[in-house]
Amino acid sequence: MKRFLIQTFGCQMNVHDSRRIEEVLAADGYAPTDQPELADLILFNTCSVREKAEHKLRSAVGTFRPLKRQRPDTVLAVAGCMAQEHGEALLEELDLVDVLIGPDNIPELPALVRSVQGGAPPLARTVFDLDDPSFLHATPRTGQREVCSFVTVMKGCDERCSFCIVPHTRGAERYRPADDIVAEVAALVAGGVREITLLGQTVNSWHEPGQQSHDDESQFPALLRRIATEVPGLLRLRYTSPHPRHVTPSLVAAHRELEVLPAHVHLPVQSGSDRLLKRMIRRYRRADYVERARALQGARPGFTLSTDIIVGFPGETEQDFLQTLTLVEEVGFVSAFCFKYSPRPYTPALKLGDDVSEEVKSERLSRLFEQVERQQQAHLDALVGTRTRVLFEGPSKQSPVAELPAAATARFSGRSDRHDIVHVDVPAGFDLTGHVLEARVTHANRHSLVGELTAAPPEEARAPAVEELAGRTRLPVLGS
Ligand code: SAH
Ligand code: F3S
């Protein structure tokens, strides 16, 4: 039996791609292993959004040098954005690597590995499928209960934000037909999935392929409505990441009307300064963002927003940065991914230089973190005593609270409608995975909530057989 091991770096898109890589390999007779010395193929699914992510990959590959010396037949492959960005040059730079494969070439992976095993020199395949885009289908995992799954609705990006390498590494926008999307969602839900996250670089710009409908602001909301209507068994429908430019009145209306949508959206803003938003080529002003954020927040009581922010973009002054801090407060984000600007090849911002010192970037990042943490804590603290619906995703990595005898209880974690992490303890013998249950929040941790079920766990949540639990594995994800 051939075996593979995958290490994933970066975003949800990569996590999703890694699952598709697993499926392609499984169809070719491979089985997964977590022991490198047993693997015939070790694959790194990479990220190149920031330079740090590239460093991580280089050091991860380096750790396999002794193994490759001992077992030269082990094939090392690099997939994802770094493979696409560097192409064959990466094969020269990383002498241990045998195969490079771009995001659109995943189905060709087994053949490339076979060629290398048959004696071919290192091979690179990084060609976009622009003329005939294909979207790899997620297949439900048999015998395992997977609560949350991703479905790609578009790939590539035409926005060209001046800091971002993604348009280069993922290519031009390509859209998937609604019929295919709905069919994949339905198949996953029939296989037991409860929550779907629609994926795309600007997911809410989705429109039916071939229909020049950028002026029709209702296509993505119409897709959400179609999924909600045609797949009634779906309990939660998320999407990531939307671009503020495409937050339209009909999208807000969908949030008001469709119960399957959560009361939370991750809406990247990047900066609170109009001067910088312009230099970033974000194509909205601060006031536009605030207006759209307010519209979403008004769609449902308690609606929350999270965001992405870059500090230290070329030319960012203290004044610009203060604008970002005041925006964070004004919008009331409950969490944020905050990054130091990292100059990337093939991006328009390169010509602006990188004139904010590392020291100032670090200092701004920590001030921003403090502000975000304060808001997150206030948000979580305010939820203590309230009731919330939780979709349980599985056993918690945390142990049950100390006062209870450990053997008598089990802790499960899930997400509330607002995407807050919630832990609850239940008597041993129950498995809440995949159930939506109401919890009363009893305590706020730094980044999560602890609660108790408002009713006894339902009989259907009696724990399944041990073999079934053992089959539930998660991919290792290394942050970028
Ligand atoms: N539209 C994509 C964005 C991908 S990049 C999505 O679906 O999320 C994710 C985030 O990384 C961006 O929102 C931005 O905040 C950050 N980022 C991108 N390029 C960067 C760079 N050169 N330096 C620092 N942060 C960057
Ligand atoms: Fe990047 Fe902007 Fe597209 S952040 S992925 S160029 S929307």
Short mmCIF file of C-alpha atoms and ligand atoms in Angstrom, two decimals:
data_model
loop_
_atom_site.label_atom_id
_atom_site.label_comp_id
_atom_site.label_asym_id
_atom_site.label_seq_id
_atom_site.Cartn_x
_atom_site.Cartn_y
_atom_site.Cartn_z
CA MET A 1 0.00 0.00 0.00
CA LYS A 2 1.34 3.44 -0.99
CA ARG A 3 1.20 6.06 1.74
CA PHE A 4 1.10 9.87 1.81
CA LEU A 5 1.50 12.60 4.38
CA ILE A 6 0.28 16.18 3.79
CA GLN A 7 1.31 19.29 5.72
CA THR A 8 -0.94 22.27 5.12
CA PHE A 9 0.12 25.89 5.49
CA GLY A 10 -2.11 28.95 5.19
CA CYS A 11 -5.74 29.68 4.51
CA GLN A 12 -9.00 27.74 4.38
CA MET A 13 -8.63 27.52 0.64
CA ASN A 14 -5.49 25.46 1.24
CA VAL A 15 -7.17 23.29 3.85
CA HIS A 16 -9.84 22.60 1.27
CA ASP A 17 -7.29 21.92 -1.48
CA SER A 18 -5.46 19.50 0.83
CA ARG A 19 -8.66 17.50 1.21
CA ARG A 20 -9.00 17.35 -2.57
CA ILE A 21 -5.36 16.24 -2.83
CA GLU A 22 -6.11 13.46 -0.33
CA GLU A 23 -9.04 12.35 -2.47
CA VAL A 24 -7.00 12.35 -5.66
CA LEU A 25 -4.33 10.26 -3.94
CA ALA A 26 -6.86 7.89 -2.37
CA ALA A 27 -8.36 7.26 -5.81
CA ASP A 28 -4.87 6.30 -6.96
CA GLY A 29 -4.49 3.70 -4.20
CA TYR A 30 -2.75 5.77 -1.52
CA ALA A 31 -3.59 5.67 2.19
CA PRO A 32 -2.79 8.45 4.66
CA THR A 33 -0.08 8.14 7.31
CA ASP A 34 1.17 10.52 9.96
CA GLN A 35 4.59 8.88 10.09
CA PRO A 36 7.02 10.42 7.59
CA GLU A 37 9.23 7.33 7.56
CA LEU A 38 6.29 5.27 6.24
CA ALA A 39 5.30 7.77 3.55
CA ASP A 40 6.02 7.25 -0.14
CA LEU A 41 4.91 10.83 -0.78
CA ILE A 42 5.28 13.83 1.52
CA LEU A 43 3.44 16.90 0.25
CA PHE A 44 3.58 20.48 1.51
CA ASN A 45 0.56 22.56 0.57
CA THR A 46 1.97 26.06 0.72
CA CYS A 47 1.05 29.71 1.18
CA SER A 48 2.87 32.75 -0.18
CA VAL A 49 0.64 35.57 1.03
CA ARG A 50 3.34 36.76 3.46
CA GLU A 51 7.07 36.14 3.41
CA LYS A 52 6.92 34.45 6.81
CA ALA A 53 4.79 31.67 5.36
CA GLU A 54 7.49 31.04 2.75
CA HIS A 55 10.16 30.81 5.47
CA LYS A 56 8.05 28.24 7.29
CA LEU A 57 7.90 26.06 4.21
CA ARG A 58 11.64 26.25 3.62
CA SER A 59 12.41 25.18 7.16
CA ALA A 60 9.72 22.45 7.09
CA VAL A 61 11.25 20.96 3.92
CA GLY A 62 14.72 21.14 5.50
CA THR A 63 13.65 18.94 8.42
CA PHE A 64 13.19 16.07 5.97
CA ARG A 65 16.82 16.10 4.76
CA PRO A 66 17.93 13.19 7.02
CA LEU A 67 14.88 11.15 6.01
CA LYS A 68 15.45 11.79 2.32
CA ARG A 69 19.06 10.69 2.75
CA GLN A 70 17.94 7.46 4.40
CA ARG A 71 15.02 6.83 2.09
CA PRO A 72 15.81 8.56 -1.23
CA ASP A 73 12.72 7.00 -2.84
CA THR A 74 10.40 9.13 -0.71
CA VAL A 75 8.93 11.73 -3.07
CA LEU A 76 8.74 15.28 -1.70
CA ALA A 77 6.16 17.51 -3.38
CA VAL A 78 5.28 21.19 -3.01
CA ALA A 79 1.74 22.26 -3.92
CA GLY A 80 -0.19 25.51 -3.60
CA CYS A 81 0.68 29.17 -3.99
CA MET A 82 4.45 28.89 -3.52
CA ALA A 83 4.66 26.26 -6.23
CA GLN A 84 2.67 28.51 -8.56
CA GLU A 85 4.66 31.61 -7.61
CA HIS A 86 8.16 30.24 -8.10
CA GLY A 87 7.62 27.45 -10.63
CA GLU A 88 10.73 25.57 -11.65
CA ALA A 89 13.04 28.01 -9.84
CA LEU A 90 11.84 26.46 -6.58
CA LEU A 91 13.01 23.03 -7.74
CA GLU A 92 16.50 24.43 -8.14
CA GLU A 93 16.41 26.24 -4.83
CA LEU A 94 15.00 23.34 -2.80
CA ASP A 95 17.10 20.42 -3.94
CA LEU A 96 15.09 17.93 -1.85
CA VAL A 97 11.87 18.60 -3.75
CA ASP A 98 10.87 16.24 -6.58
CA VAL A 99 7.48 17.56 -7.68
CA LEU A 100 5.90 21.01 -7.87
CA ILE A 101 2.20 21.27 -8.53
CA GLY A 102 0.00 24.36 -8.92
CA PRO A 103 -3.52 24.69 -7.44
CA ASP A 104 -5.17 23.89 -10.78
CA ASN A 105 -3.08 20.78 -11.50
CA ILE A 106 -3.93 18.59 -8.52
CA PRO A 107 -5.48 15.76 -10.61
CA GLU A 108 -2.12 15.32 -12.36
CA LEU A 109 -0.25 14.67 -9.10
CA PRO A 110 -0.26 10.83 -9.08
CA ALA A 111 1.11 10.71 -12.65
CA LEU A 112 3.90 13.17 -11.82
CA VAL A 113 4.85 11.15 -8.74
CA ARG A 114 4.93 7.96 -10.86
CA SER A 115 7.21 9.66 -13.42
CA VAL A 116 9.65 10.73 -10.72
CA GLN A 117 9.56 7.27 -9.14
CA GLY A 118 10.29 5.86 -12.61
CA GLY A 119 13.49 7.90 -12.79
CA ALA A 120 12.36 11.23 -14.30
CA PRO A 121 14.12 14.40 -13.07
CA PRO A 122 12.20 16.75 -10.74
CA LEU A 123 8.99 17.92 -12.41
CA ALA A 124 6.92 21.10 -12.22
CA ARG A 125 3.33 21.50 -13.39
CA THR A 126 1.80 24.91 -12.71
CA VAL A 127 -0.69 25.73 -15.46
CA PHE A 128 -4.00 27.56 -14.84
CA ASP A 129 -7.12 25.98 -16.33
CA LEU A 130 -8.38 29.31 -17.66
CA ASP A 131 -10.24 27.99 -20.71
CA ASP A 132 -11.96 25.06 -19.08
CA PRO A 133 -11.92 25.60 -15.33
CA SER A 134 -12.47 22.55 -13.19
CA PHE A 135 -13.56 22.51 -9.58
CA LEU A 136 -12.62 19.47 -7.58
CA HIS A 137 -15.62 18.02 -5.81
CA ALA A 138 -15.58 17.30 -2.11
CA THR A 139 -16.80 13.78 -1.45
CA PRO A 140 -18.42 12.94 1.88
CA ARG A 141 -16.11 10.81 4.02
CA THR A 142 -17.66 7.41 4.47
CA GLY A 143 -17.94 6.02 7.98
CA GLN A 144 -16.89 9.32 9.52
CA ARG A 145 -18.95 12.15 10.78
CA GLU A 146 -17.76 15.39 9.34
CA VAL A 147 -19.79 18.33 10.57
CA CYS A 148 -18.31 21.21 8.55
CA SER A 149 -17.17 21.20 4.95
CA PHE A 150 -16.04 23.71 2.32
CA VAL A 151 -17.42 24.11 -1.19
CA THR A 152 -15.60 26.25 -3.76
CA VAL A 153 -17.81 28.62 -5.76
CA MET A 154 -15.16 30.64 -7.55
CA LYS A 155 -11.41 30.61 -7.86
CA GLY A 156 -8.80 33.19 -8.72
CA CYS A 157 -9.07 36.93 -8.17
CA ASP A 158 -9.31 39.92 -10.52
CA GLU A 159 -9.19 42.58 -7.80
CA ARG A 160 -5.45 43.26 -7.73
CA CYS A 161 -5.25 44.83 -4.29
CA SER A 162 -1.79 46.35 -4.51
CA PHE A 163 -0.28 44.25 -1.66
CA CYS A 164 -1.64 40.86 -2.68
CA ILE A 165 0.08 38.02 -4.53
CA VAL A 166 -3.09 35.92 -4.83
CA PRO A 167 -4.09 37.18 -8.32
CA HIS A 168 -0.66 35.96 -9.45
CA THR A 169 -0.71 32.59 -7.65
CA ARG A 170 -4.39 31.74 -8.20
CA GLY A 171 -4.95 33.38 -11.58
CA ALA A 172 -8.00 35.09 -13.09
CA GLU A 173 -11.48 34.68 -11.64
CA ARG A 174 -13.36 31.60 -12.72
CA TYR A 175 -16.88 30.81 -11.54
CA ARG A 176 -18.62 27.54 -10.93
CA PRO A 177 -22.17 26.89 -12.19
CA ALA A 178 -24.89 27.07 -9.52
CA ASP A 179 -26.17 23.59 -10.45
CA ASP A 180 -22.79 22.07 -9.58
CA ILE A 181 -22.51 24.02 -6.34
CA VAL A 182 -26.01 23.03 -5.19
CA ALA A 183 -25.40 19.38 -6.14
CA GLU A 184 -22.17 19.27 -4.14
CA VAL A 185 -23.79 20.89 -1.10
CA ALA A 186 -26.69 18.43 -1.31
CA ALA A 187 -24.33 15.42 -1.57
CA LEU A 188 -22.30 16.57 1.43
CA VAL A 189 -25.42 17.17 3.50
CA ALA A 190 -26.79 13.75 2.51
CA GLY A 191 -23.47 12.36 3.77
CA GLY A 192 -24.00 13.96 7.19
CA VAL A 193 -22.38 17.40 6.84
CA ARG A 194 -24.28 20.09 8.77
CA GLU A 195 -22.40 23.29 7.95
CA ILE A 196 -21.08 24.42 4.57
CA THR A 197 -18.68 27.29 4.01
CA LEU A 198 -18.73 28.60 0.45
CA LEU A 199 -15.20 29.53 -0.57
CA GLY A 200 -13.81 32.10 -2.96
CA GLN A 201 -11.24 34.91 -2.95
CA THR A 202 -14.09 37.40 -3.44
CA VAL A 203 -16.82 34.88 -2.77
CA ASN A 204 -19.70 37.35 -2.98
CA SER A 205 -18.80 38.43 -6.50
CA TRP A 206 -20.09 35.00 -7.58
CA HIS A 207 -22.22 34.94 -10.68
CA GLU A 208 -23.27 32.24 -13.10
CA PRO A 209 -20.28 31.63 -15.41
CA GLY A 210 -20.64 33.23 -18.79
CA GLN A 211 -23.21 35.74 -17.57
CA GLN A 212 -21.72 39.20 -17.64
CA SER A 213 -23.55 40.23 -14.57
CA HIS A 214 -21.24 42.26 -12.43
CA ASP A 215 -23.94 44.92 -12.41
CA ASP A 216 -26.54 42.40 -11.25
CA GLU A 217 -26.07 42.67 -7.54
CA SER A 218 -28.35 39.78 -6.71
CA GLN A 219 -26.52 36.74 -8.09
CA PHE A 220 -24.62 35.66 -4.97
CA PRO A 221 -27.64 36.25 -2.70
CA ALA A 222 -29.70 34.24 -5.21
CA LEU A 223 -27.20 31.39 -4.87
CA LEU A 224 -27.56 31.51 -1.08
CA ARG A 225 -31.35 31.41 -1.43
CA ARG A 226 -31.19 28.50 -3.83
CA ILE A 227 -29.00 26.47 -1.48
CA ALA A 228 -31.25 27.30 1.48
CA THR A 229 -34.35 26.20 -0.43
CA GLU A 230 -33.00 23.16 -2.24
CA VAL A 231 -30.97 21.69 0.63
CA PRO A 232 -33.29 21.97 3.62
CA GLY A 233 -31.15 19.58 5.71
CA LEU A 234 -28.31 22.11 5.82
CA LEU A 235 -28.12 23.69 9.27
CA ARG A 236 -25.63 26.49 8.61
CA LEU A 237 -24.35 28.23 5.50
CA ARG A 238 -21.24 30.41 5.76
CA TYR A 239 -19.12 32.08 3.13
CA THR A 240 -15.59 33.46 3.07
CA SER A 241 -14.14 35.90 2.20
CA PRO A 242 -16.54 38.49 0.87
CA HIS A 243 -15.21 41.73 -0.61
CA PRO A 244 -16.87 44.87 0.83
CA ARG A 245 -17.47 46.10 -2.73
CA HIS A 246 -20.02 43.31 -3.25
CA VAL A 247 -21.93 43.71 0.02
CA THR A 248 -25.16 44.74 -1.63
CA PRO A 249 -28.71 45.45 -0.43
CA SER A 250 -29.83 42.02 -1.65
CA LEU A 251 -27.04 40.31 0.33
CA VAL A 252 -28.17 42.20 3.44
CA ALA A 253 -31.75 41.11 2.70
CA ALA A 254 -30.59 37.48 2.46
CA HIS A 255 -29.08 37.78 5.94
CA ARG A 256 -32.34 39.21 7.20
CA GLU A 257 -34.46 36.46 5.68
CA LEU A 258 -32.45 33.22 5.55
CA GLU A 259 -32.20 31.54 8.91
CA VAL A 260 -29.48 29.22 7.65
CA LEU A 261 -27.06 32.16 7.39
CA PRO A 262 -25.20 32.89 10.63
CA ALA A 263 -25.34 36.24 12.41
CA HIS A 264 -21.67 36.81 11.58
CA VAL A 265 -19.54 37.70 8.57
CA HIS A 266 -15.78 37.96 8.13
CA LEU A 267 -15.37 41.10 6.02
CA PRO A 268 -11.73 42.12 5.36
CA VAL A 269 -11.22 45.90 5.63
CA GLN A 270 -7.36 46.17 5.59
CA SER A 271 -7.20 49.82 6.74
CA GLY A 272 -9.31 52.63 8.17
CA SER A 273 -7.52 55.37 6.23
CA ASP A 274 -9.00 56.51 2.93
CA ARG A 275 -5.53 57.49 1.73
CA LEU A 276 -4.25 53.97 2.32
CA LEU A 277 -7.36 52.24 1.02
CA LYS A 278 -6.72 54.08 -2.22
CA ARG A 279 -3.05 53.06 -2.29
CA MET A 280 -4.13 49.50 -1.54
CA ILE A 281 -6.57 49.66 -4.50
CA ARG A 282 -9.41 48.39 -2.33
CA ARG A 283 -12.03 50.32 -4.32
CA TYR A 284 -14.10 51.52 -1.36
CA ARG A 285 -13.74 54.32 1.15
CA ARG A 286 -13.92 54.02 4.90
CA ALA A 287 -17.44 55.50 4.88
CA ASP A 288 -18.61 52.89 2.32
CA TYR A 289 -17.27 50.11 4.51
CA VAL A 290 -18.92 51.51 7.63
CA GLU A 291 -22.23 51.89 5.81
CA ARG A 292 -22.15 48.27 4.61
CA ALA A 293 -21.05 47.00 8.01
CA ARG A 294 -23.96 48.84 9.62
CA ALA A 295 -26.39 47.37 7.08
CA LEU A 296 -25.22 43.82 7.91
CA GLN A 297 -25.28 44.49 11.64
CA GLY A 298 -28.85 45.71 11.26
CA ALA A 299 -29.93 42.54 9.46
CA ARG A 300 -30.14 40.40 12.59
CA PRO A 301 -29.99 41.17 16.33
CA GLY A 302 -26.48 40.71 17.70
CA PHE A 303 -24.90 40.38 14.24
CA THR A 304 -21.09 40.44 14.53
CA LEU A 305 -18.24 41.19 12.15
CA SER A 306 -14.62 40.14 12.06
CA THR A 307 -11.98 41.37 9.66
CA ASP A 308 -8.43 41.33 8.23
CA ILE A 309 -6.13 44.33 8.79
CA ILE A 310 -2.65 45.16 7.50
CA VAL A 311 -0.36 47.51 9.45
CA GLY A 312 2.73 49.20 8.07
CA PHE A 313 1.59 49.38 4.45
CA PRO A 314 3.97 51.66 2.47
CA GLY A 315 3.42 55.27 3.42
CA GLU A 316 1.32 54.49 6.52
CA THR A 317 1.67 57.38 8.97
CA GLU A 318 0.72 57.40 12.63
CA GLN A 319 -2.34 59.38 11.53
CA ASP A 320 -3.35 56.65 9.06
CA PHE A 321 -2.85 54.00 11.71
CA LEU A 322 -5.01 55.94 14.19
CA GLN A 323 -7.73 55.90 11.54
CA THR A 324 -7.51 52.11 11.55
CA LEU A 325 -7.80 52.00 15.35
CA THR A 326 -10.84 54.27 15.31
CA LEU A 327 -12.43 52.20 12.56
CA VAL A 328 -11.99 49.02 14.62
CA GLU A 329 -13.81 50.75 17.43
CA GLU A 330 -16.45 52.35 15.23
CA VAL A 331 -17.41 49.09 13.52
CA GLY A 332 -17.04 47.09 16.75
CA PHE A 333 -15.21 44.09 15.28
CA VAL A 334 -15.32 41.09 17.61
CA SER A 335 -12.13 39.62 16.20
CA ALA A 336 -9.52 40.36 13.55
CA PHE A 337 -6.60 38.77 11.78
CA CYS A 338 -3.91 41.44 11.91
CA PHE A 339 -0.78 41.33 9.75
CA LYS A 340 2.39 43.34 9.24
CA TYR A 341 2.74 44.38 5.62
CA SER A 342 5.05 42.00 3.80
CA PRO A 343 6.30 43.04 0.35
CA ARG A 344 5.48 40.33 -2.17
CA PRO A 345 6.79 39.72 -5.67
CA TYR A 346 4.50 40.47 -8.62
CA THR A 347 2.45 43.00 -6.60
CA PRO A 348 1.85 46.66 -7.56
CA ALA A 349 2.77 47.87 -4.05
CA LEU A 350 6.39 46.78 -4.54
CA LYS A 351 7.10 50.05 -6.32
CA LEU A 352 5.88 51.97 -3.25
CA GLY A 353 8.82 50.63 -1.25
CA ASP A 354 8.52 49.26 2.28
CA ASP A 355 9.15 52.39 4.26
CA VAL A 356 7.59 51.60 7.63
CA SER A 357 10.29 50.16 9.88
CA GLU A 358 9.94 46.71 11.37
CA GLU A 359 9.93 48.31 14.80
CA VAL A 360 7.02 50.60 13.98
CA LYS A 361 5.13 47.72 12.33
CA SER A 362 5.54 45.64 15.51
CA GLU A 363 4.49 48.49 17.72
CA ARG A 364 1.36 49.20 15.64
CA LEU A 365 0.51 45.52 15.47
CA SER A 366 0.57 45.19 19.25
CA ARG A 367 -1.55 48.32 19.75
CA LEU A 368 -4.02 46.93 17.25
CA PHE A 369 -4.05 43.52 18.94
CA GLU A 370 -4.76 45.19 22.28
CA GLN A 371 -7.72 47.06 20.85
CA VAL A 372 -9.12 43.95 19.16
CA GLU A 373 -8.60 41.81 22.28
CA ARG A 374 -10.39 44.40 24.40
CA GLN A 375 -13.37 44.38 22.06
CA GLN A 376 -13.39 40.60 21.83
CA GLN A 377 -13.35 40.26 25.61
CA ALA A 378 -16.14 42.82 26.03
CA HIS A 379 -18.20 40.94 23.42
CA LEU A 380 -17.69 37.56 25.11
CA ASP A 381 -18.24 38.94 28.63
CA ALA A 382 -21.54 40.49 27.53
CA LEU A 383 -22.78 37.06 26.42
CA VAL A 384 -22.50 35.50 29.90
CA GLY A 385 -26.02 34.64 31.04
CA THR A 386 -27.49 34.62 27.52
CA ARG A 387 -28.71 31.61 25.55
CA THR A 388 -27.26 30.64 22.20
CA ARG A 389 -27.68 27.86 19.65
CA VAL A 390 -24.50 25.84 19.20
CA LEU A 391 -23.59 23.53 16.34
CA PHE A 392 -21.25 21.03 17.97
CA GLU A 393 -18.23 20.10 15.89
CA GLY A 394 -16.67 17.45 18.12
CA PRO A 395 -14.91 16.64 21.39
CA SER A 396 -13.10 19.64 22.85
CA LYS A 397 -9.34 19.82 23.07
CA GLN A 398 -9.87 21.30 26.55
CA SER A 399 -10.62 19.02 29.51
CA PRO A 400 -13.88 19.27 31.39
CA VAL A 401 -13.97 21.64 34.37
CA ALA A 402 -12.04 20.54 37.44
CA GLU A 403 -14.88 20.13 39.96
CA LEU A 404 -16.47 17.33 37.97
CA PRO A 405 -14.93 13.85 38.06
CA ALA A 406 -13.12 13.63 34.72
CA ALA A 407 -14.36 10.17 33.83
CA ALA A 408 -18.00 11.14 34.32
CA THR A 409 -18.07 14.01 31.84
CA ALA A 410 -16.95 14.84 28.35
CA ARG A 411 -16.40 18.32 26.91
CA PHE A 412 -17.67 19.20 23.43
CA SER A 413 -17.03 22.31 21.37
CA GLY A 414 -18.93 24.05 18.67
CA ARG A 415 -19.77 27.44 17.28
CA SER A 416 -22.65 29.72 18.07
CA ASP A 417 -24.64 31.46 15.33
CA ARG A 418 -22.18 34.33 15.72
CA HIS A 419 -19.21 32.05 15.22
CA ASP A 420 -18.10 32.22 18.86
CA ILE A 421 -16.48 29.01 20.12
CA VAL A 422 -18.60 27.43 22.87
CA HIS A 423 -17.57 24.52 25.14
CA VAL A 424 -20.05 22.50 27.18
CA ASP A 425 -19.65 19.51 29.49
CA VAL A 426 -22.07 16.60 29.21
CA PRO A 427 -22.30 13.26 30.99
CA ALA A 428 -19.94 10.67 29.54
CA GLY A 429 -21.74 8.45 27.05
CA PHE A 430 -23.09 11.32 24.96
CA ASP A 431 -21.62 12.60 21.74
CA LEU A 432 -22.92 16.02 20.69
CA THR A 433 -21.05 16.05 17.36
CA GLY A 434 -23.32 17.35 14.60
CA HIS A 435 -26.15 18.39 16.92
CA VAL A 436 -27.51 21.91 17.23
CA LEU A 437 -28.46 22.49 20.85
CA GLU A 438 -29.20 25.50 23.00
CA ALA A 439 -26.65 26.45 25.65
CA ARG A 440 -26.68 29.03 28.40
CA VAL A 441 -23.36 30.84 28.58
CA THR A 442 -21.87 30.56 32.07
CA HIS A 443 -18.37 31.90 31.58
CA ALA A 444 -16.22 33.83 29.10
CA ASN A 445 -12.66 32.68 28.47
CA ARG A 446 -10.21 34.88 26.54
CA HIS A 447 -11.24 33.56 23.15
CA SER A 448 -14.18 31.28 23.80
CA LEU A 449 -17.29 30.73 25.86
CA VAL A 450 -18.21 28.01 28.33
CA GLY A 451 -21.85 27.06 28.68
CA GLU A 452 -24.30 24.43 29.81
CA LEU A 453 -27.04 22.81 27.78
CA THR A 454 -30.46 24.24 28.61
CA ALA A 455 -32.00 20.75 28.33
CA ALA A 456 -30.70 17.21 28.81
CA PRO A 457 -28.78 15.94 25.77
CA PRO A 458 -31.20 14.24 23.35
CA GLU A 459 -31.28 10.44 23.13
CA GLU A 460 -30.00 10.62 19.52
CA ALA A 461 -26.79 12.07 20.97
CA ARG A 462 -25.91 8.84 22.78
CA ALA A 463 -22.27 8.16 21.86
CA PRO A 464 -21.65 6.04 18.77
CA ALA A 465 -19.43 2.98 18.71
CA VAL A 466 -15.74 3.53 19.53
CA GLU A 467 -14.62 2.51 16.00
CA GLU A 468 -16.60 5.36 14.52
CA LEU A 469 -14.93 7.90 16.82
CA ALA A 470 -11.51 6.55 15.96
CA GLY A 471 -12.09 7.29 12.29
CA ARG A 472 -12.53 11.00 12.90
CA THR A 473 -9.25 12.58 11.97
CA ARG A 474 -8.29 16.17 11.31
CA LEU A 475 -5.64 17.45 8.92
CA PRO A 476 -2.72 19.19 10.58
CA VAL A 477 -2.95 22.90 9.79
CA LEU A 478 0.05 25.14 10.24
CA GLY A 479 -0.82 28.83 10.51
CA SER A 480 0.71 31.29 8.09
N1 SAH B 1 -9.57 37.47 -0.60
C1 SAH B 1 -8.75 36.58 0.15
C2 SAH B 1 -7.61 37.27 0.77
C3 SAH B 1 -6.44 36.40 0.78
S1 SAH B 1 -5.10 37.02 1.65
C4 SAH B 1 -9.58 35.82 1.13
O1 SAH B 1 -10.42 35.09 0.73
O2 SAH B 1 -9.39 35.88 2.33
C5 SAH B 1 -5.69 37.05 3.33
C6 SAH B 1 -5.29 38.28 4.06
O3 SAH B 1 -3.89 38.36 4.13
C7 SAH B 1 -5.71 39.58 3.39
O4 SAH B 1 -7.03 39.92 3.68
C8 SAH B 1 -4.73 40.57 3.96
O5 SAH B 1 -5.19 41.13 5.16
C9 SAH B 1 -3.50 39.72 4.24
N2 SAH B 1 -2.43 39.97 3.26
C10 SAH B 1 -2.46 39.75 1.93
N3 SAH B 1 -1.30 40.15 1.36
C11 SAH B 1 -0.53 40.63 2.35
C12 SAH B 1 0.78 41.20 2.40
N4 SAH B 1 1.51 41.38 1.31
N5 SAH B 1 1.27 41.57 3.61
C13 SAH B 1 0.53 41.41 4.73
N6 SAH B 1 -0.70 40.90 4.74
C14 SAH B 1 -1.24 40.51 3.57
FE1 F3S B 2 -6.01 39.52 -2.62
FE2 F3S B 2 -7.54 41.61 -2.77
FE3 F3S B 2 -8.08 39.46 -4.24
S1 F3S B 2 -6.71 40.73 -0.91
S2 F3S B 2 -7.28 37.78 -3.05
S3 F3S B 2 -6.34 40.78 -4.45
S4 F3S B 2 -9.55 40.75 -3.16
#
